[in-house]
């Protein structure tokens, strides 16, 4: 992907999610990195592009980008923009596991479950399978649920 022209990621802001707007940008960027949709060398949209697409305050975008920079995921290059420094995870968007999850999600929707039901089920499964590995720490379900609800359209 590095070197492609045009936006690599398109942020979707869910104003009713209860998640701070800058954190939605951070979470969506992290998700894109985990899925391999963003790779080292890719350029993030400029603050102006994000503001035009989402109608949020430019300082909110800059705050999100600073947070991503503090975590070592991106780097700002004066006069050039903000670029991905490293990826996260090892599950590309075209993973067979993604296809299975897409199929499961389709079946859940056909069974009458809404988005919140599916998120709750998935969060519960995450808790059950990752609780022992992270005993004594937060399992991340709260974040996964809020990220899921705020990342529609980034995949």
PDB file of C-alpha atoms in Angstrom:
ATOM      1  CA  UNK A   1       0.000   0.000   0.000  1.00  0.00           C
ATOM      2  CA  UNK A   2       2.846   2.369   0.658  1.00  0.00           C
ATOM      3  CA  UNK A   3       3.058   4.868  -2.136  1.00  0.00           C
ATOM      4  CA  UNK A   4      -0.605   4.550  -3.178  1.00  0.00           C
ATOM      5  CA  UNK A   5      -2.358   7.790  -3.988  1.00  0.00           C
ATOM      6  CA  UNK A   6      -5.617   8.804  -2.415  1.00  0.00           C
ATOM      7  CA  UNK A   7      -6.820   8.219   1.111  1.00  0.00           C
ATOM      8  CA  UNK A   8      -5.805   4.899   2.629  1.00  0.00           C
ATOM      9  CA  UNK A   9      -8.241   5.263   5.527  1.00  0.00           C
ATOM     10  CA  UNK A  10     -11.555   7.037   5.760  1.00  0.00           C
ATOM     11  CA  UNK A  11     -12.605   7.907   9.303  1.00  0.00           C
ATOM     12  CA  UNK A  12     -16.200   7.446  10.425  1.00  0.00           C
ATOM     13  CA  UNK A  13     -17.286   9.381  13.495  1.00  0.00           C
ATOM     14  CA  UNK A  14     -20.165   8.076  15.597  1.00  0.00           C
ATOM     15  CA  UNK A  15     -21.323  11.040  17.651  1.00  0.00           C
ATOM     16  CA  UNK A  16     -23.709   8.860  19.679  1.00  0.00           C
ATOM     17  CA  UNK A  17     -21.133   6.244  20.715  1.00  0.00           C
ATOM     18  CA  UNK A  18     -20.020   7.952  23.909  1.00  0.00           C
ATOM     19  CA  UNK A  19     -16.394   7.540  22.771  1.00  0.00           C
ATOM     20  CA  UNK A  20     -14.351  10.737  22.453  1.00  0.00           C
ATOM     21  CA  UNK A  21     -13.935  11.730  18.819  1.00  0.00           C
ATOM     22  CA  UNK A  22     -10.139  11.746  18.953  1.00  0.00           C
ATOM     23  CA  UNK A  23     -10.201   8.229  20.418  1.00  0.00           C
ATOM     24  CA  UNK A  24     -12.442   7.060  17.574  1.00  0.00           C
ATOM     25  CA  UNK A  25      -9.752   8.230  15.147  1.00  0.00           C
ATOM     26  CA  UNK A  26      -7.032   6.515  17.204  1.00  0.00           C
ATOM     27  CA  UNK A  27      -9.024   3.256  17.436  1.00  0.00           C
ATOM     28  CA  UNK A  28      -9.901   3.242  13.742  1.00  0.00           C
ATOM     29  CA  UNK A  29      -6.255   3.804  12.831  1.00  0.00           C
ATOM     30  CA  UNK A  30      -5.170   0.987  15.166  1.00  0.00           C
ATOM     31  CA  UNK A  31      -7.796  -1.311  13.645  1.00  0.00           C
ATOM     32  CA  UNK A  32      -6.609  -0.483  10.118  1.00  0.00           C
ATOM     33  CA  UNK A  33      -3.046  -1.271  11.232  1.00  0.00           C
ATOM     34  CA  UNK A  34      -4.128  -4.602  12.738  1.00  0.00           C
ATOM     35  CA  UNK A  35      -5.998  -5.562   9.583  1.00  0.00           C
ATOM     36  CA  UNK A  36      -3.134  -4.613   7.284  1.00  0.00           C
ATOM     37  CA  UNK A  37      -5.178  -1.849   5.656  1.00  0.00           C
ATOM     38  CA  UNK A  38      -2.453   0.584   6.675  1.00  0.00           C
ATOM     39  CA  UNK A  39       1.209  -0.303   6.320  1.00  0.00           C
ATOM     40  CA  UNK A  40       4.479   1.399   7.211  1.00  0.00           C
ATOM     41  CA  UNK A  41       5.056   4.288   4.830  1.00  0.00           C
ATOM     42  CA  UNK A  42       1.364   4.970   4.207  1.00  0.00           C
ATOM     43  CA  UNK A  43       0.306   8.579   4.644  1.00  0.00           C
ATOM     44  CA  UNK A  44      -2.649   9.407   6.866  1.00  0.00           C
ATOM     45  CA  UNK A  45      -5.159  11.961   5.601  1.00  0.00           C
ATOM     46  CA  UNK A  46      -4.264  15.537   6.473  1.00  0.00           C
ATOM     47  CA  UNK A  47      -6.143  17.195   9.317  1.00  0.00           C
ATOM     48  CA  UNK A  48      -7.898  19.342   6.721  1.00  0.00           C
ATOM     49  CA  UNK A  49      -9.046  16.258   4.769  1.00  0.00           C
ATOM     50  CA  UNK A  50     -10.396  14.635   7.947  1.00  0.00           C
ATOM     51  CA  UNK A  51     -12.166  17.860   8.964  1.00  0.00           C
ATOM     52  CA  UNK A  52     -13.778  18.161   5.524  1.00  0.00           C
ATOM     53  CA  UNK A  53     -14.932  14.529   5.562  1.00  0.00           C
ATOM     54  CA  UNK A  54     -16.180  14.420   9.159  1.00  0.00           C
ATOM     55  CA  UNK A  55     -17.009  18.016  10.166  1.00  0.00           C
ATOM     56  CA  UNK A  56     -14.942  17.809  13.374  1.00  0.00           C
ATOM     57  CA  UNK A  57     -12.584  20.333  14.912  1.00  0.00           C
ATOM     58  CA  UNK A  58      -9.051  20.315  13.443  1.00  0.00           C
ATOM     59  CA  UNK A  59      -7.593  20.249  16.970  1.00  0.00           C
ATOM     60  CA  UNK A  60      -9.394  16.943  17.560  1.00  0.00           C
ATOM     61  CA  UNK A  61      -7.636  15.389  14.563  1.00  0.00           C
ATOM     62  CA  UNK A  62      -4.294  16.782  15.691  1.00  0.00           C
ATOM     63  CA  UNK A  63      -4.860  15.392  19.190  1.00  0.00           C
ATOM     64  CA  UNK A  64      -5.532  11.931  17.737  1.00  0.00           C
ATOM     65  CA  UNK A  65      -2.443  12.105  15.530  1.00  0.00           C
ATOM     66  CA  UNK A  66      -0.306  13.225  18.511  1.00  0.00           C
ATOM     67  CA  UNK A  67      -1.614  10.243  20.502  1.00  0.00           C
ATOM     68  CA  UNK A  68      -0.719   7.892  17.635  1.00  0.00           C
ATOM     69  CA  UNK A  69       2.708   9.517  17.414  1.00  0.00           C
ATOM     70  CA  UNK A  70       3.282   9.129  21.179  1.00  0.00           C
ATOM     71  CA  UNK A  71       2.512   5.426  20.841  1.00  0.00           C
ATOM     72  CA  UNK A  72       5.107   5.133  18.060  1.00  0.00           C
ATOM     73  CA  UNK A  73       2.622   4.124  15.367  1.00  0.00           C
ATOM     74  CA  UNK A  74       2.981   7.214  13.183  1.00  0.00           C
ATOM     75  CA  UNK A  75       5.411  10.041  12.658  1.00  0.00           C
ATOM     76  CA  UNK A  76       4.775  13.604  11.576  1.00  0.00           C
ATOM     77  CA  UNK A  77       7.112  14.860   8.874  1.00  0.00           C
ATOM     78  CA  UNK A  78       7.121  18.629   8.797  1.00  0.00           C
ATOM     79  CA  UNK A  79       5.617  19.895   5.569  1.00  0.00           C
ATOM     80  CA  UNK A  80       4.901  16.377   4.271  1.00  0.00           C
ATOM     81  CA  UNK A  81       2.222  14.919   6.531  1.00  0.00           C
ATOM     82  CA  UNK A  82       1.771  12.064   8.989  1.00  0.00           C
ATOM     83  CA  UNK A  83       3.055   8.626   8.023  1.00  0.00           C
ATOM     84  CA  UNK A  84       2.662   5.132   9.442  1.00  0.00           C
ATOM     85  CA  UNK A  85       5.831   3.932  11.195  1.00  0.00           C
ATOM     86  CA  UNK A  86       4.812   0.390  12.121  1.00  0.00           C
ATOM     87  CA  UNK A  87       1.921  -2.037  11.896  1.00  0.00           C
ATOM     88  CA  UNK A  88      -0.014  -3.885  14.566  1.00  0.00           C
ATOM     89  CA  UNK A  89      -1.197  -7.462  14.721  1.00  0.00           C
ATOM     90  CA  UNK A  90      -0.809 -10.138  12.129  1.00  0.00           C
ATOM     91  CA  UNK A  91      -4.317 -10.662  10.776  1.00  0.00           C
ATOM     92  CA  UNK A  92      -4.650  -9.180   7.293  1.00  0.00           C
ATOM     93  CA  UNK A  93      -8.056  -8.101   6.019  1.00  0.00           C
ATOM     94  CA  UNK A  94      -8.117 -11.051   3.598  1.00  0.00           C
ATOM     95  CA  UNK A  95      -7.471 -13.628   6.343  1.00  0.00           C
ATOM     96  CA  UNK A  96      -9.573 -16.821   6.246  1.00  0.00           C
ATOM     97  CA  UNK A  97     -10.567 -15.975   9.818  1.00  0.00           C
ATOM     98  CA  UNK A  98     -12.089 -12.726   8.581  1.00  0.00           C
ATOM     99  CA  UNK A  99     -14.146 -14.648   6.030  1.00  0.00           C
ATOM    100  CA  UNK A 100     -15.412 -16.947   8.787  1.00  0.00           C
ATOM    101  CA  UNK A 101     -16.272 -13.965  10.962  1.00  0.00           C
ATOM    102  CA  UNK A 102     -18.068 -12.280   8.051  1.00  0.00           C
ATOM    103  CA  UNK A 103     -20.103 -15.461   7.537  1.00  0.00           C
ATOM    104  CA  UNK A 104     -20.910 -15.701  11.246  1.00  0.00           C
ATOM    105  CA  UNK A 105     -21.934 -12.035  11.331  1.00  0.00           C
ATOM    106  CA  UNK A 106     -24.220 -12.511   8.315  1.00  0.00           C
ATOM    107  CA  UNK A 107     -25.860 -15.526   9.990  1.00  0.00           C
ATOM    108  CA  UNK A 108     -26.306 -13.574  13.235  1.00  0.00           C
ATOM    109  CA  UNK A 109     -28.012 -10.743  11.346  1.00  0.00           C
ATOM    110  CA  UNK A 110     -30.241 -13.213   9.496  1.00  0.00           C
ATOM    111  CA  UNK A 111     -31.161 -14.718  12.883  1.00  0.00           C
ATOM    112  CA  UNK A 112     -32.513 -11.307  13.909  1.00  0.00           C
ATOM    113  CA  UNK A 113     -29.631 -10.016  16.034  1.00  0.00           C
ATOM    114  CA  UNK A 114     -28.869  -6.312  15.808  1.00  0.00           C
ATOM    115  CA  UNK A 115     -25.417  -4.711  15.910  1.00  0.00           C
ATOM    116  CA  UNK A 116     -25.425  -4.324  19.696  1.00  0.00           C
ATOM    117  CA  UNK A 117     -26.442  -7.988  20.177  1.00  0.00           C
ATOM    118  CA  UNK A 118     -23.603  -9.139  17.933  1.00  0.00           C
ATOM    119  CA  UNK A 119     -21.113  -6.842  19.700  1.00  0.00           C
ATOM    120  CA  UNK A 120     -22.238  -8.209  23.088  1.00  0.00           C
ATOM    121  CA  UNK A 121     -21.907 -11.819  21.922  1.00  0.00           C
ATOM    122  CA  UNK A 122     -18.507 -11.192  20.403  1.00  0.00           C
ATOM    123  CA  UNK A 123     -17.340  -9.318  23.505  1.00  0.00           C
ATOM    124  CA  UNK A 124     -18.498 -12.198  25.668  1.00  0.00           C
ATOM    125  CA  UNK A 125     -16.575 -14.683  23.512  1.00  0.00           C
ATOM    126  CA  UNK A 126     -13.474 -12.478  23.724  1.00  0.00           C
ATOM    127  CA  UNK A 127     -13.802 -12.379  27.501  1.00  0.00           C
ATOM    128  CA  UNK A 128     -14.162 -16.147  27.714  1.00  0.00           C
ATOM    129  CA  UNK A 129     -11.141 -16.878  25.532  1.00  0.00           C
ATOM    130  CA  UNK A 130      -8.771 -14.141  26.650  1.00  0.00           C
ATOM    131  CA  UNK A 131      -9.603 -13.902  30.361  1.00  0.00           C
ATOM    132  CA  UNK A 132      -7.013 -16.497  31.410  1.00  0.00           C
ATOM    133  CA  UNK A 133      -4.267 -14.916  29.324  1.00  0.00           C
ATOM    134  CA  UNK A 134      -4.893 -11.521  30.896  1.00  0.00           C
ATOM    135  CA  UNK A 135      -5.877 -12.472  34.452  1.00  0.00           C
ATOM    136  CA  UNK A 136      -5.973  -9.406  36.624  1.00  0.00           C
ATOM    137  CA  UNK A 137      -6.136  -6.966  33.713  1.00  0.00           C
ATOM    138  CA  UNK A 138      -8.932  -5.482  31.660  1.00  0.00           C
ATOM    139  CA  UNK A 139      -9.863  -7.813  28.819  1.00  0.00           C
ATOM    140  CA  UNK A 140     -10.327  -5.029  26.301  1.00  0.00           C
ATOM    141  CA  UNK A 141     -13.971  -5.855  25.601  1.00  0.00           C
ATOM    142  CA  UNK A 142     -15.099  -2.342  26.481  1.00  0.00           C
ATOM    143  CA  UNK A 143     -12.660  -0.937  23.967  1.00  0.00           C
ATOM    144  CA  UNK A 144     -13.447  -3.582  21.338  1.00  0.00           C
ATOM    145  CA  UNK A 145     -17.151  -2.835  21.592  1.00  0.00           C
ATOM    146  CA  UNK A 146     -16.696   0.925  21.312  1.00  0.00           C
ATOM    147  CA  UNK A 147     -14.160   0.543  18.515  1.00  0.00           C
ATOM    148  CA  UNK A 148     -16.451  -1.810  16.637  1.00  0.00           C
ATOM    149  CA  UNK A 149     -19.311   0.651  16.839  1.00  0.00           C
ATOM    150  CA  UNK A 150     -17.116   3.524  15.677  1.00  0.00           C
ATOM    151  CA  UNK A 151     -15.200   1.880  12.861  1.00  0.00           C
ATOM    152  CA  UNK A 152     -17.938   1.129  10.411  1.00  0.00           C
ATOM    153  CA  UNK A 153     -16.678   1.814   6.924  1.00  0.00           C
ATOM    154  CA  UNK A 154     -12.962   1.591   7.625  1.00  0.00           C
ATOM    155  CA  UNK A 155     -12.590  -1.959   6.365  1.00  0.00           C
TER     156      UNK A 155
END
